[in-house]
């Protein structure tokens, strides 16, 4: 596996990949890799010839500086996992490669309001920072496809919007959520959950499955949301939202015929978890 830190080395190699008529798949990450990330690499390997994974803890998407400092950094283990997964190139740039002197970090991306809903209400500016770093990577790498997890459904939808509004020649592939055997969606944050909280947090998946079954029985949306919130509370978690949305606009769904997705965020002790489920077959 190639490991590059500099844009120059990266661009030189990608040039020869393109000259060989190979397609490029890109998996952006912030490290602390788990099976969820590796499933993105596996999909990228199936669908493209040459897979670039990035590890960059992006400062512009953290609204709380202590969160940025606390973010787990496990580079040695990440390199081992990516090598085992036969990833072709790991790009681990330093801050000045991504945001060189003079780079406009105040740029506001037009994301059709998608960045202000749901997670955006609780994390102002977060998605603009995500859009900024992904846009920068897409400009540098110019991949044929970018692979992102459904676990961060809103993030992937926003990047799809970014690609469309910036007219970038990359296709977004949203890959399914990877769950533990019992159903907990894999996340770097799960390492901060005690065994008791891990058990209690299973209620998120259970409430999403409940919503899916209730939708199939044509239960009114508001009733489903209220019952799901109650389930989450009675398991001891503190829910921020459980909402059934239109999967394209991310707005609250009004009609059972829309492209429905249930999304939720809740605190398990001091760890904030998110999860979601596509509700229609
Ligand atoms: O999902 C993440 O890990 C990050 O938000 C991403 C897409 C790598 C951008 O920094």
Short mmCIF file of C-alpha atoms and ligand atoms in Angstrom, two decimals:
data_model
loop_
_atom_site.label_atom_id
_atom_site.label_comp_id
_atom_site.label_asym_id
_atom_site.label_seq_id
_atom_site.Cartn_x
_atom_site.Cartn_y
_atom_site.Cartn_z
CA UNK A 1 0.00 0.00 0.00
CA UNK A 2 1.30 3.46 -0.88
CA UNK A 3 1.22 5.94 2.01
CA UNK A 4 1.52 9.59 1.04
CA UNK A 5 1.45 12.78 3.06
CA UNK A 6 2.03 15.27 0.26
CA UNK A 7 -0.32 16.43 -2.47
CA UNK A 8 2.57 16.29 -4.96
CA UNK A 9 3.22 12.56 -4.45
CA UNK A 10 -0.50 11.82 -4.52
CA UNK A 11 -1.11 13.72 -7.77
CA UNK A 12 1.89 12.15 -9.50
CA UNK A 13 0.70 8.62 -8.75
CA UNK A 14 -2.93 9.35 -9.62
CA UNK A 15 -1.75 10.72 -12.94
CA UNK A 16 -0.21 7.39 -13.84
CA UNK A 17 -3.32 5.52 -12.61
CA UNK A 18 -5.44 7.59 -14.96
CA UNK A 19 -2.95 7.13 -17.83
CA UNK A 20 -3.40 3.37 -17.33
CA UNK A 21 -7.15 3.94 -17.80
CA UNK A 22 -7.90 2.75 -14.27
CA UNK A 23 -10.91 4.15 -12.42
CA UNK A 24 -10.39 5.74 -8.99
CA UNK A 25 -12.52 5.14 -5.89
CA UNK A 26 -12.21 7.43 -2.87
CA UNK A 27 -13.03 6.71 0.78
CA UNK A 28 -12.73 9.80 3.02
CA UNK A 29 -12.23 9.11 6.74
CA UNK A 30 -10.97 10.73 9.92
CA UNK A 31 -9.26 7.50 11.03
CA UNK A 32 -10.12 5.37 14.10
CA UNK A 33 -11.18 2.83 11.50
CA UNK A 34 -13.64 0.00 12.14
CA UNK A 35 -15.56 -2.57 10.09
CA UNK A 36 -17.87 0.18 8.79
CA UNK A 37 -14.97 1.99 7.11
CA UNK A 38 -13.54 -1.28 5.84
CA UNK A 39 -16.87 -2.09 4.19
CA UNK A 40 -16.52 1.20 2.24
CA UNK A 41 -13.05 0.14 1.10
CA UNK A 42 -14.45 -3.28 0.10
CA UNK A 43 -17.22 -1.63 -1.98
CA UNK A 44 -14.71 0.74 -3.55
CA UNK A 45 -12.50 -2.21 -4.48
CA UNK A 46 -15.44 -3.96 -6.14
CA UNK A 47 -16.56 -0.93 -8.11
CA UNK A 48 -13.30 0.82 -9.06
CA UNK A 49 -9.74 -0.20 -10.02
CA UNK A 50 -7.69 1.93 -7.66
CA UNK A 51 -8.80 2.84 -4.13
CA UNK A 52 -7.59 5.92 -2.26
CA UNK A 53 -8.51 6.21 1.44
CA UNK A 54 -7.78 9.43 3.28
CA UNK A 55 -7.26 9.93 7.00
CA UNK A 56 -7.54 13.57 8.00
CA UNK A 57 -9.09 14.89 11.21
CA UNK A 58 -10.64 17.96 9.67
CA UNK A 59 -10.60 20.99 12.01
CA UNK A 60 -13.19 22.98 10.02
CA UNK A 61 -16.01 20.56 10.88
CA UNK A 62 -15.61 20.68 14.68
CA UNK A 63 -17.63 23.39 16.36
CA UNK A 64 -16.22 22.40 19.75
CA UNK A 65 -12.38 22.62 19.92
CA UNK A 66 -12.22 20.07 22.78
CA UNK A 67 -14.00 17.53 20.55
CA UNK A 68 -11.23 18.02 17.97
CA UNK A 69 -8.56 17.42 20.63
CA UNK A 70 -10.40 14.37 22.00
CA UNK A 71 -10.90 12.78 18.56
CA UNK A 72 -9.27 9.29 18.66
CA UNK A 73 -6.07 9.01 16.64
CA UNK A 74 -5.02 5.42 15.95
CA UNK A 75 -2.87 5.73 12.83
CA UNK A 76 -0.73 2.61 13.31
CA UNK A 77 -3.76 0.37 13.71
CA UNK A 78 -5.54 2.13 10.81
CA UNK A 79 -2.57 1.45 8.52
CA UNK A 80 -2.60 -2.21 9.52
CA UNK A 81 -6.34 -2.54 8.82
CA UNK A 82 -6.11 -0.79 5.45
CA UNK A 83 -3.14 -2.91 4.38
CA UNK A 84 -5.08 -6.07 5.33
CA UNK A 85 -8.04 -4.77 3.32
CA UNK A 86 -5.76 -4.36 0.28
CA UNK A 87 -6.43 -0.64 0.05
CA UNK A 88 -4.16 0.77 -2.66
CA UNK A 89 -3.23 4.21 -1.39
CA UNK A 90 -3.54 5.88 2.00
CA UNK A 91 -3.40 9.67 1.99
CA UNK A 92 -2.66 11.22 5.41
CA UNK A 93 -2.09 14.90 4.66
CA UNK A 94 -1.10 17.47 7.25
CA UNK A 95 -3.28 20.55 7.71
CA UNK A 96 -1.17 22.74 5.41
CA UNK A 97 -1.59 20.33 2.47
CA UNK A 98 -5.38 20.57 2.69
CA UNK A 99 -5.65 24.19 3.80
CA UNK A 100 -2.53 25.94 2.47
CA UNK A 101 -1.75 29.56 3.31
CA UNK A 102 -4.36 31.84 1.76
CA UNK A 103 -7.04 29.12 1.55
CA UNK A 104 -10.46 30.65 2.16
CA UNK A 105 -11.77 28.80 5.22
CA UNK A 106 -14.73 31.17 5.41
CA UNK A 107 -16.27 29.96 2.17
CA UNK A 108 -19.95 29.19 2.58
CA UNK A 109 -21.20 26.27 0.50
CA UNK A 110 -24.72 26.37 -0.87
CA UNK A 111 -26.23 23.09 0.22
CA UNK A 112 -29.87 23.82 -0.45
CA UNK A 113 -30.59 24.19 3.28
CA UNK A 114 -29.81 20.49 3.88
CA UNK A 115 -27.04 21.50 6.26
CA UNK A 116 -29.34 23.38 8.60
CA UNK A 117 -31.78 20.53 9.35
CA UNK A 118 -31.50 17.63 11.85
CA UNK A 119 -27.83 17.38 12.89
CA UNK A 120 -27.28 20.89 11.54
CA UNK A 121 -29.56 22.29 14.26
CA UNK A 122 -27.35 20.82 16.97
CA UNK A 123 -23.98 21.36 15.25
CA UNK A 124 -23.98 24.76 13.50
CA UNK A 125 -21.31 25.08 10.80
CA UNK A 126 -20.46 21.37 10.97
CA UNK A 127 -21.67 20.43 7.49
CA UNK A 128 -20.08 23.48 5.88
CA UNK A 129 -16.77 22.21 7.26
CA UNK A 130 -17.48 18.70 5.94
CA UNK A 131 -18.40 20.13 2.53
CA UNK A 132 -15.20 22.21 2.52
CA UNK A 133 -12.87 19.29 3.17
CA UNK A 134 -14.66 16.84 0.87
CA UNK A 135 -14.72 19.46 -1.90
CA UNK A 136 -10.98 19.95 -1.45
CA UNK A 137 -10.35 16.19 -1.61
CA UNK A 138 -12.55 15.81 -4.68
CA UNK A 139 -10.66 18.60 -6.43
CA UNK A 140 -7.31 16.97 -5.63
CA UNK A 141 -8.17 13.32 -6.23
CA UNK A 142 -10.87 13.68 -8.92
CA UNK A 143 -12.21 10.19 -8.22
CA UNK A 144 -14.78 8.46 -10.41
CA UNK A 145 -16.69 7.46 -7.26
CA UNK A 146 -16.74 8.52 -3.63
CA UNK A 147 -17.93 5.96 -1.06
CA UNK A 148 -19.74 7.17 2.05
CA UNK A 149 -21.67 5.35 4.76
CA UNK A 150 -25.44 5.46 5.20
CA UNK A 151 -24.73 5.69 8.95
CA UNK A 152 -24.20 9.43 8.32
CA UNK A 153 -27.22 9.66 6.03
CA UNK A 154 -27.44 13.45 6.17
CA UNK A 155 -23.72 13.87 5.50
CA UNK A 156 -23.88 11.62 2.42
CA UNK A 157 -26.99 13.44 1.14
CA UNK A 158 -25.23 16.79 1.57
CA UNK A 159 -22.17 15.58 -0.33
CA UNK A 160 -24.45 14.37 -3.13
CA UNK A 161 -25.92 17.88 -3.22
CA UNK A 162 -22.42 19.41 -3.19
CA UNK A 163 -21.36 17.26 -6.15
CA UNK A 164 -24.47 18.33 -8.03
CA UNK A 165 -24.25 22.04 -7.29
CA UNK A 166 -20.49 22.22 -7.98
CA UNK A 167 -20.95 20.05 -11.10
CA UNK A 168 -18.17 17.68 -10.01
CA UNK A 169 -17.51 14.59 -12.17
CA UNK A 170 -17.77 12.15 -9.26
CA UNK A 171 -20.57 9.73 -8.41
CA UNK A 172 -21.53 9.23 -4.77
CA UNK A 173 -22.11 5.67 -3.59
CA UNK A 174 -23.93 5.38 -0.25
CA UNK A 175 -23.00 2.07 1.40
CA UNK A 176 -25.25 0.26 3.94
CA UNK A 177 -24.81 0.63 7.70
CA UNK A 178 -22.65 -2.04 9.31
CA UNK A 179 -24.03 -3.21 12.68
CA UNK A 180 -22.76 -5.33 15.54
CA UNK A 181 -24.37 -8.77 15.78
CA UNK A 182 -26.91 -7.32 18.21
CA UNK A 183 -27.71 -4.34 15.99
CA UNK A 184 -25.66 -1.38 17.25
CA UNK A 185 -24.52 0.73 14.28
CA UNK A 186 -20.71 0.73 14.21
CA UNK A 187 -19.15 4.07 15.07
CA UNK A 188 -15.79 5.27 16.40
CA UNK A 189 -17.77 6.65 19.36
CA UNK A 190 -18.87 3.17 20.47
CA UNK A 191 -15.45 2.64 22.08
CA UNK A 192 -16.53 5.25 24.65
CA UNK A 193 -19.64 3.22 25.67
CA UNK A 194 -19.50 1.00 28.77
CA UNK A 195 -20.92 -2.54 28.31
CA UNK A 196 -24.14 -1.37 30.05
CA UNK A 197 -24.58 1.61 27.71
CA UNK A 198 -23.80 -0.58 24.70
CA UNK A 199 -26.67 -2.84 25.77
CA UNK A 200 -29.06 0.06 26.39
CA UNK A 201 -28.09 1.70 23.08
CA UNK A 202 -29.55 -1.27 21.18
CA UNK A 203 -32.89 0.51 21.65
CA UNK A 204 -31.97 2.81 18.74
CA UNK A 205 -31.96 -0.04 16.26
CA UNK A 206 -35.07 -1.53 17.91
CA UNK A 207 -36.97 1.75 17.61
CA UNK A 208 -35.99 2.07 13.94
CA UNK A 209 -37.19 -1.47 13.24
CA UNK A 210 -40.40 -0.67 15.09
CA UNK A 211 -40.85 2.39 12.83
CA UNK A 212 -40.29 0.33 9.71
CA UNK A 213 -42.90 -2.24 10.75
CA UNK A 214 -45.36 0.51 11.76
CA UNK A 215 -44.96 2.30 8.40
CA UNK A 216 -45.78 -0.93 6.58
CA UNK A 217 -48.97 -1.07 8.66
CA UNK A 218 -49.73 2.53 7.63
CA UNK A 219 -49.55 3.90 11.20
CA UNK A 220 -49.61 7.74 11.18
CA UNK A 221 -46.10 9.24 11.09
CA UNK A 222 -46.49 11.40 14.18
CA UNK A 223 -47.71 8.50 16.27
CA UNK A 224 -44.69 6.41 15.23
CA UNK A 225 -42.30 9.21 16.12
CA UNK A 226 -43.87 9.70 19.56
CA UNK A 227 -43.85 5.99 20.37
CA UNK A 228 -40.23 5.64 19.22
CA UNK A 229 -39.16 8.57 21.44
CA UNK A 230 -40.90 6.90 24.41
CA UNK A 231 -39.09 3.61 23.72
CA UNK A 232 -35.72 5.38 23.64
CA UNK A 233 -36.46 7.26 26.86
CA UNK A 234 -37.62 4.17 28.70
CA UNK A 235 -34.36 2.40 27.84
CA UNK A 236 -32.56 5.21 29.71
CA UNK A 237 -31.22 7.17 26.71
CA UNK A 238 -31.87 10.86 26.22
CA UNK A 239 -33.24 11.34 22.68
CA UNK A 240 -32.62 14.58 20.75
CA UNK A 241 -34.84 13.59 17.86
CA UNK A 242 -36.54 10.67 16.21
CA UNK A 243 -37.94 11.93 12.94
CA UNK A 244 -39.31 10.37 9.80
CA UNK A 245 -38.02 12.39 6.88
CA UNK A 246 -38.17 12.54 3.14
CA UNK A 247 -34.82 10.95 2.21
CA UNK A 248 -34.11 13.49 -0.55
CA UNK A 249 -35.14 16.80 1.04
CA UNK A 250 -34.39 15.69 4.64
CA UNK A 251 -37.57 17.55 5.65
CA UNK A 252 -40.15 16.03 7.96
CA UNK A 253 -42.26 13.63 5.89
CA UNK A 254 -45.95 14.34 5.64
CA UNK A 255 -47.10 11.49 3.50
CA UNK A 256 -46.59 7.72 3.68
CA UNK A 257 -45.85 7.66 -0.06
CA UNK A 258 -42.63 9.67 0.24
CA UNK A 259 -39.12 8.17 0.16
CA UNK A 260 -39.18 7.66 3.94
CA UNK A 261 -36.15 7.43 6.21
CA UNK A 262 -36.24 7.35 10.01
CA UNK A 263 -33.36 9.24 11.62
CA UNK A 264 -32.50 9.53 15.28
CA UNK A 265 -29.94 11.03 17.64
CA UNK A 266 -29.73 10.29 21.35
CA UNK A 267 -27.36 10.52 24.26
CA UNK A 268 -26.24 7.26 25.85
CA UNK A 269 -24.75 8.78 29.01
CA UNK A 270 -22.22 11.31 27.69
CA UNK A 271 -21.92 9.74 24.23
CA UNK A 272 -24.09 11.11 21.44
CA UNK A 273 -25.17 8.42 18.98
CA UNK A 274 -26.94 8.68 15.63
CA UNK A 275 -28.66 5.99 13.60
CA UNK A 276 -31.18 5.69 10.75
CA UNK A 277 -33.11 3.25 8.61
CA UNK A 278 -34.63 3.35 5.14
CA UNK A 279 -38.30 2.56 5.76
CA UNK A 280 -39.53 1.44 2.39
CA UNK A 281 -38.53 -1.76 0.64
O1 LIG B 1 -17.49 11.05 8.18
C1 LIG B 1 -16.32 11.47 8.40
O2 LIG B 1 -15.46 10.76 8.92
C2 LIG B 1 -15.97 12.90 8.00
O3 LIG B 1 -17.03 13.76 8.21
C3 LIG B 1 -15.42 13.03 6.57
C4 LIG B 1 -16.45 12.65 5.53
C5 LIG B 1 -14.19 12.13 6.43
C6 LIG B 1 -14.99 14.47 6.31
O4 LIG B 1 -14.00 14.89 7.20
#
